[in-house]
PDB file of C-alpha atoms in Angstrom:
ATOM      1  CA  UNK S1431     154.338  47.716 108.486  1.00 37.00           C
ATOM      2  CA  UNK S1432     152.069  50.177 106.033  1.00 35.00           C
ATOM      3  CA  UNK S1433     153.793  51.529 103.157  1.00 36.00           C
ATOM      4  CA  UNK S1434     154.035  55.335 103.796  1.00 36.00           C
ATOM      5  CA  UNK S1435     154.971  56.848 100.142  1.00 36.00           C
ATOM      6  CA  UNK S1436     152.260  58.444  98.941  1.00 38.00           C
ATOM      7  CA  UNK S1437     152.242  58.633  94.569  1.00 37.00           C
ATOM      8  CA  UNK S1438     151.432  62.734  93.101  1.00 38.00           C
ATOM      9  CA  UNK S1439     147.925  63.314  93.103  1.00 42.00           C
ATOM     10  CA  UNK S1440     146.399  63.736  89.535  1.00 40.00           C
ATOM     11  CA  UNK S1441     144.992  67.326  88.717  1.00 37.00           C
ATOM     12  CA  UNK S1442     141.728  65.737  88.585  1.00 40.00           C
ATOM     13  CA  UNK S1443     141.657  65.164  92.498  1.00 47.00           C
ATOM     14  CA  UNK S1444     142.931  68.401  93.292  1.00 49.00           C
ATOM     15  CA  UNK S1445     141.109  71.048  91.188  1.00 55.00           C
ATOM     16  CA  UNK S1446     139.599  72.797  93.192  1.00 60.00           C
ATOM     17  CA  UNK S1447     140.991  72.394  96.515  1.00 74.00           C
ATOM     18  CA  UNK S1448     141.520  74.566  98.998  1.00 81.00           C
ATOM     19  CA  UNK S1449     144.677  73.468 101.111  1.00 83.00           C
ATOM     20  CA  UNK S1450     144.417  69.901 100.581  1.00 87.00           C
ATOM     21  CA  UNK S1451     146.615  67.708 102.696  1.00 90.00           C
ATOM     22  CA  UNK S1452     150.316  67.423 102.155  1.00 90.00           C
ATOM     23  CA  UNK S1453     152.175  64.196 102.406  1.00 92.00           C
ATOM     24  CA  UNK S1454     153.622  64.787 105.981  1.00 92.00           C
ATOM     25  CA  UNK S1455     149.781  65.311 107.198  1.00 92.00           C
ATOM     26  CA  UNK S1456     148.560  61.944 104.868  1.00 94.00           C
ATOM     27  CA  UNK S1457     151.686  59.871 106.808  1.00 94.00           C
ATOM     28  CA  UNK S1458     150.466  61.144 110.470  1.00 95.00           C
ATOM     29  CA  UNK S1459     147.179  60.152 109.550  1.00 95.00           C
ATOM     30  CA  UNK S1460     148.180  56.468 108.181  1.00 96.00           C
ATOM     31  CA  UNK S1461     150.019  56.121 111.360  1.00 97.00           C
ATOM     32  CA  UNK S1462     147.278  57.462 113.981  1.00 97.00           C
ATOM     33  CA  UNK S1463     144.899  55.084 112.145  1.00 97.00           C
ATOM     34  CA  UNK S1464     147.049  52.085 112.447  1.00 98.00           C
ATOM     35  CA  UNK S1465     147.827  52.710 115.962  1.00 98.00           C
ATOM     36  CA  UNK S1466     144.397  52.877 116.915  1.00 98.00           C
ATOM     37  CA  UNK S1467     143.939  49.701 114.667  1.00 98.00           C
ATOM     38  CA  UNK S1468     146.869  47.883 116.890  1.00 98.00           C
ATOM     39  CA  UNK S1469     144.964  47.738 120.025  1.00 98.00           C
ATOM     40  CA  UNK S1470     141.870  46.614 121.052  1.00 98.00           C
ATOM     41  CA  UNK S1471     139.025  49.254 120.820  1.00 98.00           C
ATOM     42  CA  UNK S1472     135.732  49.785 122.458  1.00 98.00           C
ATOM     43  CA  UNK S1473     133.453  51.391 119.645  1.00 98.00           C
ATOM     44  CA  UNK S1474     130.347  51.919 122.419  1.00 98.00           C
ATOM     45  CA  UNK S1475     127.162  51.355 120.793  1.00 98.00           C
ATOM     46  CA  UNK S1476     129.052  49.321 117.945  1.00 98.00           C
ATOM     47  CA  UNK S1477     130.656  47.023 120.360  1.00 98.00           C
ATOM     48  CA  UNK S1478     134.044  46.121 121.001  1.00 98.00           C
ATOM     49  CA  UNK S1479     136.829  45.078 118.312  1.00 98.00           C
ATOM     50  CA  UNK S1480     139.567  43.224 118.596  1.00 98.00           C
ATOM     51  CA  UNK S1481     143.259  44.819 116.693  1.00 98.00           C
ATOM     52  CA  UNK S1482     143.696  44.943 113.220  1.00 98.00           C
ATOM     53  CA  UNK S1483     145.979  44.566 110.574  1.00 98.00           C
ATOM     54  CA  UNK S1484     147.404  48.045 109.525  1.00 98.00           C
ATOM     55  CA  UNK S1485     145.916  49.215 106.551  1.00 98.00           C
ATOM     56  CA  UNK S1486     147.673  50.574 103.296  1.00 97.00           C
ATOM     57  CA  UNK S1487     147.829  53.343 101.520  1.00 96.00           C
ATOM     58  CA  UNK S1488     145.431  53.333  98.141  1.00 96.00           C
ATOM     59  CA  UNK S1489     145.954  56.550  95.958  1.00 95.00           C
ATOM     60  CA  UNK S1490     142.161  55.717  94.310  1.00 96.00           C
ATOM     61  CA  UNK S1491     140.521  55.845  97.457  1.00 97.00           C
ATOM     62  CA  UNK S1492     142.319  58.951  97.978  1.00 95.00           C
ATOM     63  CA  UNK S1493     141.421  60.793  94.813  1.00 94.00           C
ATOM     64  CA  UNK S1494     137.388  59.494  95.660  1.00 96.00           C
ATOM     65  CA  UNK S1495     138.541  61.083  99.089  1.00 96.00           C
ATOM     66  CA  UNK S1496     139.464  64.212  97.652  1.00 95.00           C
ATOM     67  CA  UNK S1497     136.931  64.766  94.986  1.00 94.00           C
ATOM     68  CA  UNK S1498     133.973  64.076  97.879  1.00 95.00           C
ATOM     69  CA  UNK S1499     136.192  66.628  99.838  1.00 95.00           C
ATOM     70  CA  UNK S1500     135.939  69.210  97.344  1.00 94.00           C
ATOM     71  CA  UNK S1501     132.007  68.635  96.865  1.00 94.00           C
ATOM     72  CA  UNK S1502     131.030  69.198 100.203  1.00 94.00           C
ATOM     73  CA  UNK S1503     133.529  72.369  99.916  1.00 93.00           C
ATOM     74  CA  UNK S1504     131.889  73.463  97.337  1.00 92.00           C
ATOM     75  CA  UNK S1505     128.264  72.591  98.642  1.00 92.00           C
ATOM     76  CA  UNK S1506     128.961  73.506 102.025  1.00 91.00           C
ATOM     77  CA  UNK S1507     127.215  70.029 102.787  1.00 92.00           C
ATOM     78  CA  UNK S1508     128.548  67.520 105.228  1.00 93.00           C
ATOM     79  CA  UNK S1509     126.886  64.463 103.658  1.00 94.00           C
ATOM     80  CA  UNK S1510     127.932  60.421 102.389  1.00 95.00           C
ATOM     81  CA  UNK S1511     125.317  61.553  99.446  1.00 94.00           C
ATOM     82  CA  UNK S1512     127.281  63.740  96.925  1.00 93.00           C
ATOM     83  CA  UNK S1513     125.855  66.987  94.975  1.00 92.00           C
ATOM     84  CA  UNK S1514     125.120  65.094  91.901  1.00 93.00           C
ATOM     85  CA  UNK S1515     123.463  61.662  94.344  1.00 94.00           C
ATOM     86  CA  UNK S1516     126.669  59.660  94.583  1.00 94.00           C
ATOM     87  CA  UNK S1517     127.214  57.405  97.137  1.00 96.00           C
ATOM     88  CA  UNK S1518     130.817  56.445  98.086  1.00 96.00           C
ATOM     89  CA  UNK S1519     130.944  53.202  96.204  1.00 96.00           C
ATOM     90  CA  UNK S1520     129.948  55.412  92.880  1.00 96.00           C
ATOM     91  CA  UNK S1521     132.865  57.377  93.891  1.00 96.00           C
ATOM     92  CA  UNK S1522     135.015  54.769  94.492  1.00 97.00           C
ATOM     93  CA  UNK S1523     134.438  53.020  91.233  1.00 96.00           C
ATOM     94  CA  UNK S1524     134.499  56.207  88.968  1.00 96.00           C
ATOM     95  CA  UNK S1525     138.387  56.120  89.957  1.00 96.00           C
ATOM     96  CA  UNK S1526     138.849  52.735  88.939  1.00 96.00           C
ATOM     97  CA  UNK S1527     138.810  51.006  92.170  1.00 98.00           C
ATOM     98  CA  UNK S1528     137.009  47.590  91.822  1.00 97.00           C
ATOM     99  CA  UNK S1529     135.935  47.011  95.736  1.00 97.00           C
ATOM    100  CA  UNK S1530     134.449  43.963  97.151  1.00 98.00           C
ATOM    101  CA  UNK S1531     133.601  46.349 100.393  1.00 97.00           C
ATOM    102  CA  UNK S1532     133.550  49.297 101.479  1.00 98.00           C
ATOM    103  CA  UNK S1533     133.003  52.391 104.186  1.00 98.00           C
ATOM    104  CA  UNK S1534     133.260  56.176 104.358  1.00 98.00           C
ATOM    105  CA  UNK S1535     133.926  58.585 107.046  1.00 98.00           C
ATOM    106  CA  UNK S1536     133.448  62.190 106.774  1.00 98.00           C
ATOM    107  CA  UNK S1537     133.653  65.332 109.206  1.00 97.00           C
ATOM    108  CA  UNK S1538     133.884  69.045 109.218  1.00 96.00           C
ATOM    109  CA  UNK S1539     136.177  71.163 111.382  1.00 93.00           C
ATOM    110  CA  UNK S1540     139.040  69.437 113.142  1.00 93.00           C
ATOM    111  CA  UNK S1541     142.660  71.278 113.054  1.00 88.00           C
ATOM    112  CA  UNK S1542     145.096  68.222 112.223  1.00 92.00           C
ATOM    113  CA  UNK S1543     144.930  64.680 111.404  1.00 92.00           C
ATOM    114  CA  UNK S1544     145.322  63.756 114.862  1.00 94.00           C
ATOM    115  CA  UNK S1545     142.376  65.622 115.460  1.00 95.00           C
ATOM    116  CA  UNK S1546     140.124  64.067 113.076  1.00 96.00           C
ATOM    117  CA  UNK S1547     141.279  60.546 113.466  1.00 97.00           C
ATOM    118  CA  UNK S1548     140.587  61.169 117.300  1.00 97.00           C
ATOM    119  CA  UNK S1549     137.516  62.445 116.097  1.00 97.00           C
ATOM    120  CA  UNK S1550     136.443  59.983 114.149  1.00 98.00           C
ATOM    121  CA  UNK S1551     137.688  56.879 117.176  1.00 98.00           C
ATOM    122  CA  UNK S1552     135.143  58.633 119.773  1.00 98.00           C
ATOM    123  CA  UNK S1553     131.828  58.166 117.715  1.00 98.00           C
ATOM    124  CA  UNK S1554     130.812  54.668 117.359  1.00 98.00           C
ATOM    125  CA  UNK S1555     130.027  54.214 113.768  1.00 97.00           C
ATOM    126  CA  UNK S1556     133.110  56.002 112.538  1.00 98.00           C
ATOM    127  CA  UNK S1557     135.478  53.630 115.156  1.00 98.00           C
ATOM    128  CA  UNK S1558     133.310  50.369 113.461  1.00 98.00           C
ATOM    129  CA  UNK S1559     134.704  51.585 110.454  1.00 97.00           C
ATOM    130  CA  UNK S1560     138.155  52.093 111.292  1.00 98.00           C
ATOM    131  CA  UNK S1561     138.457  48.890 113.357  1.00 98.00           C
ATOM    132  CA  UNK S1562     136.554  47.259 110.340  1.00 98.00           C
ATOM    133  CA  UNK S1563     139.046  43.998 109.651  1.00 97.00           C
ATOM    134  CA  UNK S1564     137.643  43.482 106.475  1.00 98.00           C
ATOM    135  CA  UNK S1565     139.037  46.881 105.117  1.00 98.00           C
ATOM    136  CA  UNK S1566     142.748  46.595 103.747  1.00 98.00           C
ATOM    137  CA  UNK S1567     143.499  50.044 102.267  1.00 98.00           C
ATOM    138  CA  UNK S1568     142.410  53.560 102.586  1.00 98.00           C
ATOM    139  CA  UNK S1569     142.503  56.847 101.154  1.00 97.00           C
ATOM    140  CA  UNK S1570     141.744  60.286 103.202  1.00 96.00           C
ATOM    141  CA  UNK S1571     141.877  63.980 101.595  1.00 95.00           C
ATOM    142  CA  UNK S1572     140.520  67.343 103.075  1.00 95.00           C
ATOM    143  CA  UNK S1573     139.831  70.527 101.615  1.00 93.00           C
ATOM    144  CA  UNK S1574     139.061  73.827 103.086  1.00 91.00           C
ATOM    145  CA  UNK S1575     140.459  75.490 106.471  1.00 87.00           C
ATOM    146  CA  UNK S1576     139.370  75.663 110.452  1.00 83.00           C
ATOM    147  CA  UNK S1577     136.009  75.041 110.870  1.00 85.00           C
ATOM    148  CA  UNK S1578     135.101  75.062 107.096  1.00 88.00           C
ATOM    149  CA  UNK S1579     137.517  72.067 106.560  1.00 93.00           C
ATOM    150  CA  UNK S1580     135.789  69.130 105.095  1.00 95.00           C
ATOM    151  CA  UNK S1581     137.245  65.482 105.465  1.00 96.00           C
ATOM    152  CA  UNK S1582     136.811  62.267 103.363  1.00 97.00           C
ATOM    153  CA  UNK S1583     138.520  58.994 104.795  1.00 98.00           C
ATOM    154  CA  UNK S1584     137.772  55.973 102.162  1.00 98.00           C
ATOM    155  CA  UNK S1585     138.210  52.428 103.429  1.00 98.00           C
ATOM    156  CA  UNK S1586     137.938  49.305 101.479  1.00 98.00           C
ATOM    157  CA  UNK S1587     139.233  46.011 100.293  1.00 98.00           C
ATOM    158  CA  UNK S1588     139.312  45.407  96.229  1.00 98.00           C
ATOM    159  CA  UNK S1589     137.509  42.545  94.471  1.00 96.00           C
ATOM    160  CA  UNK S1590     139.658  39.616  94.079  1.00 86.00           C
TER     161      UNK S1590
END
């Protein structure tokens, strides 16, 4: 089973914000993911996967999550590129996180985790990355509200 405790968040990751997600919401969202990862899934165009291993909770990947979050926010700009030409592995790494791979899902709009993860299952790239076995951990953070509400999920497995 995933570990569900979920560290503080540093100041760093949520300057800024505008109602990021709280702990009950991050939980929901570990679990939908890992469900969906528990079964077999067809990702359409990106073919069919087989289950996966749940993956874990990694506050670094969250606090990229959250600081891509806030840039789109900010920016108004749905986008993997960030404001200042970051790409998520940049992201990744300026939080410490020494990744040997890794993938990055991001939407706009969606009224719960369940929503998003849902989301995120029905287009094939996005469900490639979720069912991705090589990914062991993640991190997700949103900012904003309703339609403005910008989502980061970061998946990856660390070097070594």
């Amino acid at each position: 089973m995933y570990k569900s405790i979920r560290p503080p968040q540093t100041s760093k990751t949520t300057e800024g914000t505008l109602d990021p997600l709280n702990e009950q919401e991050i939980n929901d969202f570990i679990q939908a993911i890992n469900d969906y990862r528990s079964q077999d899934a067809d990702c359409g165009s990106e073919g069919v996967f087989d289950s996966q291993s749940a993956l874990s909770w990694n506050q670094k990947l969250a606090e990229a999550a959250q600081v891509h979050s806030n840039d789109q926010y900010e920016h108004a700009n749905m986008s993997h590129t960030g404001s200042d030409g970051s790409t998520p592995g940049d992201r990744i790494e300026a939080q410490g996180y020494s990744w040997s791979t890794y993938g990055e899902n991001v939407a706009r709009g969606h009224a719960s985790v369940e929503a998003v993860a849902k989301g995120w299952m029905d287009s094939d790239g996005h469900c490639k990355n979720m069912m991705n076995g090589n990914f062991t951990e993640l991190g997700i953070a949103a900012t904003g509200q309703n339609s403005q509400r910008y989502w980061t999920l970061n998946l990856a497995k660390p070097k070594g």
